[in-house]
Coordinates of C-alpha atoms and ligand atoms in Angstrom, one line a residue:
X215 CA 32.6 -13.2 -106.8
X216 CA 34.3 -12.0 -103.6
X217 CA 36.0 -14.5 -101.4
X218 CA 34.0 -13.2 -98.4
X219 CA 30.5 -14.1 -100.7
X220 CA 32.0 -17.6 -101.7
X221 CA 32.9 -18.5 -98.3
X222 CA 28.7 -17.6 -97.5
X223 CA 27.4 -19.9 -100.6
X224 CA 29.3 -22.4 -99.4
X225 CA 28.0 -22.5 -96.0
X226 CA 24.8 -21.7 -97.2
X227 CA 24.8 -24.9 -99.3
X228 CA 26.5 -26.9 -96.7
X229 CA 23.7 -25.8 -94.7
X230 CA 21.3 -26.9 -96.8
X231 CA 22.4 -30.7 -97.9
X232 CA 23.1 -31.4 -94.2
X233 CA 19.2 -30.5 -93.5
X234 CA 18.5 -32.6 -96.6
X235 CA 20.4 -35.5 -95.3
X236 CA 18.6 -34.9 -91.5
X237 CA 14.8 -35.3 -92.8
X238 CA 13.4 -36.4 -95.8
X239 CA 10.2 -34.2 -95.0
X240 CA 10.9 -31.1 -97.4
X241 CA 11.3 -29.8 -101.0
X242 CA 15.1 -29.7 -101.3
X243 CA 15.1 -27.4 -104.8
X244 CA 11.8 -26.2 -106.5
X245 CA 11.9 -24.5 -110.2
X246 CA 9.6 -21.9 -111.2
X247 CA 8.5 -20.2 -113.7
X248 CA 7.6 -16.5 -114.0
X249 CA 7.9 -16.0 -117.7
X250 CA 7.4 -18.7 -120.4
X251 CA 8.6 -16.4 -122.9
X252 CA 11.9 -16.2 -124.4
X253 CA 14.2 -13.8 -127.0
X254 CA 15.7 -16.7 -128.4
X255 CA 14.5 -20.0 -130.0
X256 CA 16.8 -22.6 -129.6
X257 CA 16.2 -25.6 -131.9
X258 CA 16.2 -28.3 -129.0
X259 CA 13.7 -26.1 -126.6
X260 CA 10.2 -27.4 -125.5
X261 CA 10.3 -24.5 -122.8
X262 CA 9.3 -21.3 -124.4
X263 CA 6.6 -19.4 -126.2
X264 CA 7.1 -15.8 -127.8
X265 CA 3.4 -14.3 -126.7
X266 CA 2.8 -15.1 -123.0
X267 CA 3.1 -12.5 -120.6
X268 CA 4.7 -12.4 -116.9
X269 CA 3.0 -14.3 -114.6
X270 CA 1.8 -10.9 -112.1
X271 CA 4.2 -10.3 -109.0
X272 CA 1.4 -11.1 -106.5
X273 CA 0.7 -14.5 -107.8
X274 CA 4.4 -15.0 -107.7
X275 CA 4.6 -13.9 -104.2
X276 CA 1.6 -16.8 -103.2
X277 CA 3.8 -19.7 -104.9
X278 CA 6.9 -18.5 -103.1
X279 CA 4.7 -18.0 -99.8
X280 CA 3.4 -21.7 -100.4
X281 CA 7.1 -23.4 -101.4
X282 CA 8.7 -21.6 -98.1
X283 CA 5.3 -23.6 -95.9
X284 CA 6.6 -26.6 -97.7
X285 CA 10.0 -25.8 -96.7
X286 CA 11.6 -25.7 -99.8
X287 CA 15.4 -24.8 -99.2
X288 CA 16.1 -23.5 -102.8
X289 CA 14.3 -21.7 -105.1
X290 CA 15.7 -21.4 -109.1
X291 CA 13.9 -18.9 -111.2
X292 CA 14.1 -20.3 -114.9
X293 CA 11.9 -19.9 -117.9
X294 CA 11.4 -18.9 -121.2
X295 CA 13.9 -16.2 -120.2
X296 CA 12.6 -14.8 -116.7
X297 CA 15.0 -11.9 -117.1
X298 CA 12.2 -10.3 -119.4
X299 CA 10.3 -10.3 -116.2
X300 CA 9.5 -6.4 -115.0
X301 CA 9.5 -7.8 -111.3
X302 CA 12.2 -10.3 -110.9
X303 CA 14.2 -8.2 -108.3
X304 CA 11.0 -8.4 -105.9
X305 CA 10.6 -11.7 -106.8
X306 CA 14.0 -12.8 -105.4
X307 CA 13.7 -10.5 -102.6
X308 CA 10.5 -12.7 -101.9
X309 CA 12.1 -15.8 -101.8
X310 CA 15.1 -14.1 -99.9
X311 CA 12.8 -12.9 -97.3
X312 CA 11.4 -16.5 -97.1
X313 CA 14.6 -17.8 -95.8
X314 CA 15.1 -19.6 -99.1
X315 CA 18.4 -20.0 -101.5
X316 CA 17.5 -17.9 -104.8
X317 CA 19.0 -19.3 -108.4
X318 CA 18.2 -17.9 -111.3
X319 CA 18.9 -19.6 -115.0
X320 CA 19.2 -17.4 -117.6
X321 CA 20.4 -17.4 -121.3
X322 CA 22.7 -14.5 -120.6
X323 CA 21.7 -12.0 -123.2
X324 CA 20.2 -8.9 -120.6
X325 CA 23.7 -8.7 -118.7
X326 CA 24.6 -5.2 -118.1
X327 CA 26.7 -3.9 -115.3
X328 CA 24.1 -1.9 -113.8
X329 CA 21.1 -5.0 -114.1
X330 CA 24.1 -7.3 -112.3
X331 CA 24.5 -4.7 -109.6
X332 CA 20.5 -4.2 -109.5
X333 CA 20.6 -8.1 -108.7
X334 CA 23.3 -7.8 -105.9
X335 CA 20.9 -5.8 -104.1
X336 CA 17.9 -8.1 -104.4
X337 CA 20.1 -11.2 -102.7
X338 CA 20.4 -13.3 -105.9
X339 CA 22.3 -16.5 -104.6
X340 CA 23.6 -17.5 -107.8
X341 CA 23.3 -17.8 -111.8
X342 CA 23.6 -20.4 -114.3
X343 CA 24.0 -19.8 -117.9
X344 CA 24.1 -22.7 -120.8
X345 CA 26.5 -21.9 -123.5
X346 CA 25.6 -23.9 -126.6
X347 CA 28.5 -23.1 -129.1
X348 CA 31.4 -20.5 -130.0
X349 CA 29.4 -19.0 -133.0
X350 CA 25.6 -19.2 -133.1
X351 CA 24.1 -21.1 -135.8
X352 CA 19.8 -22.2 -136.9
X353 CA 20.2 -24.3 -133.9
X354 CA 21.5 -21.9 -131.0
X355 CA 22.7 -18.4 -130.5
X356 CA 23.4 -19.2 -126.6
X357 CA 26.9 -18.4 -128.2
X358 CA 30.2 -17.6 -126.5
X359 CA 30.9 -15.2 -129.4
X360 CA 27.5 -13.1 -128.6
X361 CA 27.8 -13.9 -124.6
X362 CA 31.3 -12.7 -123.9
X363 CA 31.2 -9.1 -123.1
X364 CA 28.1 -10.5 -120.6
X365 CA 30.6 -12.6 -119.0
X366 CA 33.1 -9.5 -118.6
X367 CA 30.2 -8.0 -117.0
X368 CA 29.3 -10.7 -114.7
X369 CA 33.0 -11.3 -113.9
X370 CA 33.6 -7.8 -113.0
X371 CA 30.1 -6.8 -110.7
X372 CA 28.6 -10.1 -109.9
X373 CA 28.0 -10.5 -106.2
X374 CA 26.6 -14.4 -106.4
X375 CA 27.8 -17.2 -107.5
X376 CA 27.9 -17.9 -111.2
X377 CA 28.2 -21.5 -113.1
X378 CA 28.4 -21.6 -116.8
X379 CA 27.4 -24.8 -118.4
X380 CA 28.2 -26.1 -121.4
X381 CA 26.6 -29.0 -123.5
X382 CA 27.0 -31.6 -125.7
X383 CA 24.4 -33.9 -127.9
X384 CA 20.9 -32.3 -129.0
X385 CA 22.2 -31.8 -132.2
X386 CA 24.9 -29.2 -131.5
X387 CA 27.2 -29.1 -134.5
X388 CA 30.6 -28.6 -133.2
X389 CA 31.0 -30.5 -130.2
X390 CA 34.9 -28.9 -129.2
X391 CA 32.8 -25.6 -128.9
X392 CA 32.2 -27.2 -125.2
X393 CA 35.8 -27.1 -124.0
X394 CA 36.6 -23.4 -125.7
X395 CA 33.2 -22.4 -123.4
X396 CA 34.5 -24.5 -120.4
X397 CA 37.7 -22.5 -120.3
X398 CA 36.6 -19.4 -121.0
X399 CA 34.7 -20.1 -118.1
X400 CA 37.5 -21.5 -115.9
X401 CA 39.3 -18.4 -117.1
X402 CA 36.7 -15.9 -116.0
X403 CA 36.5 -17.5 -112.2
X404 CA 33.1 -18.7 -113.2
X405 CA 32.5 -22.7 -111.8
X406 CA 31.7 -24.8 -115.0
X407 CA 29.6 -28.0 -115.6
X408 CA 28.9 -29.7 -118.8
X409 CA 25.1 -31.3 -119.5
X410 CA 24.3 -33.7 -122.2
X411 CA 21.4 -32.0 -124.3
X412 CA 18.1 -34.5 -123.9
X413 CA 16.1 -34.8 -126.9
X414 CA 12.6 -33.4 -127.6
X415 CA 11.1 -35.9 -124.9
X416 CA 13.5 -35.2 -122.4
X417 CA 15.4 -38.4 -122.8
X418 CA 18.9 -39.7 -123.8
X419 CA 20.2 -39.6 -127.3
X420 CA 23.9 -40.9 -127.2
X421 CA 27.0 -39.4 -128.2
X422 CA 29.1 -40.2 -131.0
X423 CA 33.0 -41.0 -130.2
X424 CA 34.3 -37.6 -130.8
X425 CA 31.6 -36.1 -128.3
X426 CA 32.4 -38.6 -125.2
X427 CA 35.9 -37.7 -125.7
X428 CA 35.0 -33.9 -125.4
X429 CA 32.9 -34.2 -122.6
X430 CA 35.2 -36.5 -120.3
X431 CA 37.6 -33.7 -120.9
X432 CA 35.5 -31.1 -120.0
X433 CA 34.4 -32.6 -117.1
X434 CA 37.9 -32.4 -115.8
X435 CA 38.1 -28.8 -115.7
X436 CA 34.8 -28.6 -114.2
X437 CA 33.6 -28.1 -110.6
X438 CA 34.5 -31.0 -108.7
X439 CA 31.6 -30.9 -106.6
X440 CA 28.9 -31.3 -109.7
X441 CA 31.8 -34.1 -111.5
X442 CA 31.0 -36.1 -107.8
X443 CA 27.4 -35.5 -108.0
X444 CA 27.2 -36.0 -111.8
X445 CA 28.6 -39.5 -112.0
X446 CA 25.3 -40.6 -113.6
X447 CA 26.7 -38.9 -116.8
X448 CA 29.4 -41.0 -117.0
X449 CA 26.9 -44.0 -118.2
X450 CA 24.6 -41.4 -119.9
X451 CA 27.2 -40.9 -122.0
X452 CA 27.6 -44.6 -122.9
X453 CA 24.0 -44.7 -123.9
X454 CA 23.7 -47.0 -121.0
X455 CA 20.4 -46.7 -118.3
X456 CA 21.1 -45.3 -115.5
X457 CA 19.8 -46.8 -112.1
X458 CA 18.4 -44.2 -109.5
X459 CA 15.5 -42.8 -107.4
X460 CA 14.1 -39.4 -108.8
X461 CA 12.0 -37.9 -106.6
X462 CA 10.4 -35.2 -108.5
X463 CA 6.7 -33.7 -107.3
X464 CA 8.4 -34.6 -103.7
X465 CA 12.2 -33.3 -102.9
X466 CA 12.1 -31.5 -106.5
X467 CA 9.1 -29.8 -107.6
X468 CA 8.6 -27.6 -111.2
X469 CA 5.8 -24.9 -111.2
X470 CA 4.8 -23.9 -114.1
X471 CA 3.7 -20.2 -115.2
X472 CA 0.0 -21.7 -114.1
X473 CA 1.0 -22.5 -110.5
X474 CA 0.7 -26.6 -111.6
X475 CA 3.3 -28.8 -110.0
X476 CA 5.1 -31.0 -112.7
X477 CA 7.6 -34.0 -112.1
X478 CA 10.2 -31.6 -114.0
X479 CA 10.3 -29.4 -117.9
X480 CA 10.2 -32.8 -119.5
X481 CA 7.1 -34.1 -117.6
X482 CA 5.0 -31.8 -117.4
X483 CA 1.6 -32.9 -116.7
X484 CA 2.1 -35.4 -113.9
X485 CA 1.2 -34.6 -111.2
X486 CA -0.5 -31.4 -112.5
X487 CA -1.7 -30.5 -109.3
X488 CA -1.9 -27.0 -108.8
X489 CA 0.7 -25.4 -106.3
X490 CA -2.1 -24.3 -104.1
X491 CA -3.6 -27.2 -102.8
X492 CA -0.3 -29.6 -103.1
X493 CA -0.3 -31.1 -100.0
X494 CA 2.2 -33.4 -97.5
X495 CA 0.4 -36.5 -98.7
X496 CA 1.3 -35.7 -102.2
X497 CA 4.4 -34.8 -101.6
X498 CA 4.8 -38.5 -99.6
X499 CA 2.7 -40.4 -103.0
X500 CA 5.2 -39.1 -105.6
X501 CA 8.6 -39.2 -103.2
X502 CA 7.6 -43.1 -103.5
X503 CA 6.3 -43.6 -107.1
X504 CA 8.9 -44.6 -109.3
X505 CA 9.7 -42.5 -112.5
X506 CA 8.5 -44.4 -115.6
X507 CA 11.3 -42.2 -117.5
X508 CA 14.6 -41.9 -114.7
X509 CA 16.9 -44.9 -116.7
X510 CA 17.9 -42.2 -119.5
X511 CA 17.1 -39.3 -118.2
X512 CA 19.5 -36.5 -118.4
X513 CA 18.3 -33.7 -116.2
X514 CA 21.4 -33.0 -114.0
X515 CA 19.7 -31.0 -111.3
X516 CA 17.1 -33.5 -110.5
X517 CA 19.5 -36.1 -110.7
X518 CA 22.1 -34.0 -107.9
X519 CA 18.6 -34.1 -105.7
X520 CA 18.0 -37.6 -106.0
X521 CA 21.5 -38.6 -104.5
X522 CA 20.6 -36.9 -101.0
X523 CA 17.9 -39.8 -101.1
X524 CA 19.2 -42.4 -103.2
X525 CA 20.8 -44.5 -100.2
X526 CA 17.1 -44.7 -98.6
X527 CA 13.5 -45.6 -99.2
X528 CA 12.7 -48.1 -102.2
X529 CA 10.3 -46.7 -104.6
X530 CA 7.1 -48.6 -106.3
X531 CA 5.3 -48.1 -109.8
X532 CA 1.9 -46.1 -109.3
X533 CA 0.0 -49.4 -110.1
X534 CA 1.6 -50.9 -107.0
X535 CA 1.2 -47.4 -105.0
X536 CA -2.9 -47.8 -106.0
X537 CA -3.0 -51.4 -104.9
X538 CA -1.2 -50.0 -101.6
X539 CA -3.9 -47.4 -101.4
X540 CA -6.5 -49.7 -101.8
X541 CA -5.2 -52.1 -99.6
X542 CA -5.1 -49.3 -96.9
X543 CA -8.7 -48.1 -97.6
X544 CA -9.8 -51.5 -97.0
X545 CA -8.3 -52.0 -93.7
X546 CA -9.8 -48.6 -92.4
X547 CA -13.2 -49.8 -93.7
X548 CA -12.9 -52.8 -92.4
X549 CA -11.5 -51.4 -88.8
X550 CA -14.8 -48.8 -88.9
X551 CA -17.5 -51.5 -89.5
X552 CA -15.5 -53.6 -86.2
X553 CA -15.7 -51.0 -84.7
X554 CA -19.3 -50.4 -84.9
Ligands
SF4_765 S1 17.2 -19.6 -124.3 FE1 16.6 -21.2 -123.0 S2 14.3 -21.0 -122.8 FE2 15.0 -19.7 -124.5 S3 14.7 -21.1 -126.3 FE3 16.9 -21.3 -125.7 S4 16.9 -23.1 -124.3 FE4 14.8 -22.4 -124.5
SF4_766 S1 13.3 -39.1 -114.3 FE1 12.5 -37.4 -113.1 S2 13.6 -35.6 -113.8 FE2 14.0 -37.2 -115.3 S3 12.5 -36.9 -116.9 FE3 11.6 -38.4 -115.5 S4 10.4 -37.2 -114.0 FE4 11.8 -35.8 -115.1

């Protein structure tokens, strides 16, 4: 990434957290998905089929129009694999030409110097790509062994910026793989984060000795931005709860290849409202309803969202949010029959 380009993100995402700070009235980050297929099938996934088909360009285009009137400040493209989508150029051009930040998360495989150049000239803001292990296995192939010559790519003709992640837990075999991917990464210019994997219901599993000693130590060559915004995976990694306010279906949202809002990949189904008609007083009902499922949950870009707002505004369970409700209806029946 050139210096002049970093310099831009930075501002750009200066630009952004300061407006998050200022009003508590937008979606701050919003994942979508235009493909739920994928090439690969890693053995932790809930997120992909291996039959669906890309969700059509002008469908994509009403989402994006809808998340820009909601004033969504980034939009991440994710999947399945969305680089198997035919339109993802226009797609990020879209959400360019919205005003909007555009991510994209990717497993890596379709890299080539000229689809990385065909990207710098849609206005992709930046990539993030998960690297599971050194040498693929039955449980991953997001492997550094098959990604490397990607990462070449990428490191040569990338115009955005790019953060490879690494992980630990989920039942990744060799654990060290983590810090030979973190500095290969570090090595490469790319910005590097490690995630603990959640299990097949999105939720903690804890790490074994060997692992929390890997992971502290990648998390010291990592980008000290996400280590200060990741702190929650410090008790994560403890198998301890962690207390916090996520505000998914309000500051985050996750659209589904149907257009249905979700509180995030591990939730889907709440609110499963569809994109369309999601209005300001949802947005307001799940910004205050506490998450059933926040003490373990692992899902670091929710989590980074959830700090802009963590300082403010106490959140209730939805059986206190109905009572609330009801309590409110009553009063405005009661203030029409006065009235009369
Ligand atoms: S590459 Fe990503 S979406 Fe595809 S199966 Fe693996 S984790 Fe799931
Ligand atoms: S706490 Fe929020 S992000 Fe985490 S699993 Fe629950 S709804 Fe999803």
């Amino acid at each position: 990434m050139r210096k002049s380009t970093f310099l831009k993100w930075k501002i750009r995402q200066a630009a952004f957290i300061t407006r998050a700070l200022a009003s508590t009235n937008h979606v701050v980050l919003a994942h979508i998905i235009p493909m739920r297929r994928c090439n690969l099938a890693c053995g932790y996934c809930n997120e992909y089929d291996q039959t669906s088909k890309p969700v059509p360009l002008d469908i994509m285009k009403q989402r994006l129009d809808k998340l820009a009137e909601l004033g969504t400040s980034i939009v991440t493209i994710s999947g399945g694999e969305p680089m198997m989508h035919p339109e993802l150029d226009q797609i990020i051009r879209h959400i360019r030409s919205k005003g909007m930040i555009a991510g994209l998360i990717s497993n890596g495989y379709y890299f080539t110097p000229d689809r990385i150049k065909r990207l710098n000239d849609a206005g992709l803001d930046s990539l993030q790509i998960s690297i599971d292990n050194v040498n693929p296995d039955e449980v991953s192939r997001k492997s550094l062994r098959v990604l490397d010559k990607k990462l070449r790519y990428l490191a040569e003709h990338a115009n955005f910026h790019i953060n490879i992640n690494s992980v630990i837990g989920g039942g990744i075999k060799q654990p060290e793989d983590a810090l030979t991917v973190a500095e290969r990464a570090v090595e490469l210019g790319f910005s590097t984060t490690v995630g603990v994997i959640h299990d097949d219901d999105g939720t903690l599993k804890p790490l074994t000795e060997k692992e929390k000693e890997i992971f502290h130590a990648v998390k010291k060559l990592g980008n000290k931005d996400h280590a200060r915004l990741n702190w929650f995976q410090d008790s994560i990694a403890e198998g301890k709860p962690y207390e916090w306010r996520c505000r998914s279906g309000s500051r985050y949202l996750y659209i589904c290849e149907d257009g249905l809002v979700h509180w995030c990949s591990q939730q889907r189904g709440y609110p499963g409202i569809p994109l369309a008609d999601y209005t300001m007083e949802d947005f307001k009902r799940e910004y205050k309803t506490e998450k059933w499922c926040a003490p373990t949950c692992t899902i670091q870009c929710v989590h980074q969202v959830g700090i802009l707002d963590n300082w403010r505004d106490p959140q209730m369970t939805p059986v206190q949010i109905r009572r609330e409700q009801k309590q409110k209806e009553k009063e405005r029946v009661g203030q029409v029959l006065r009235a009369e």
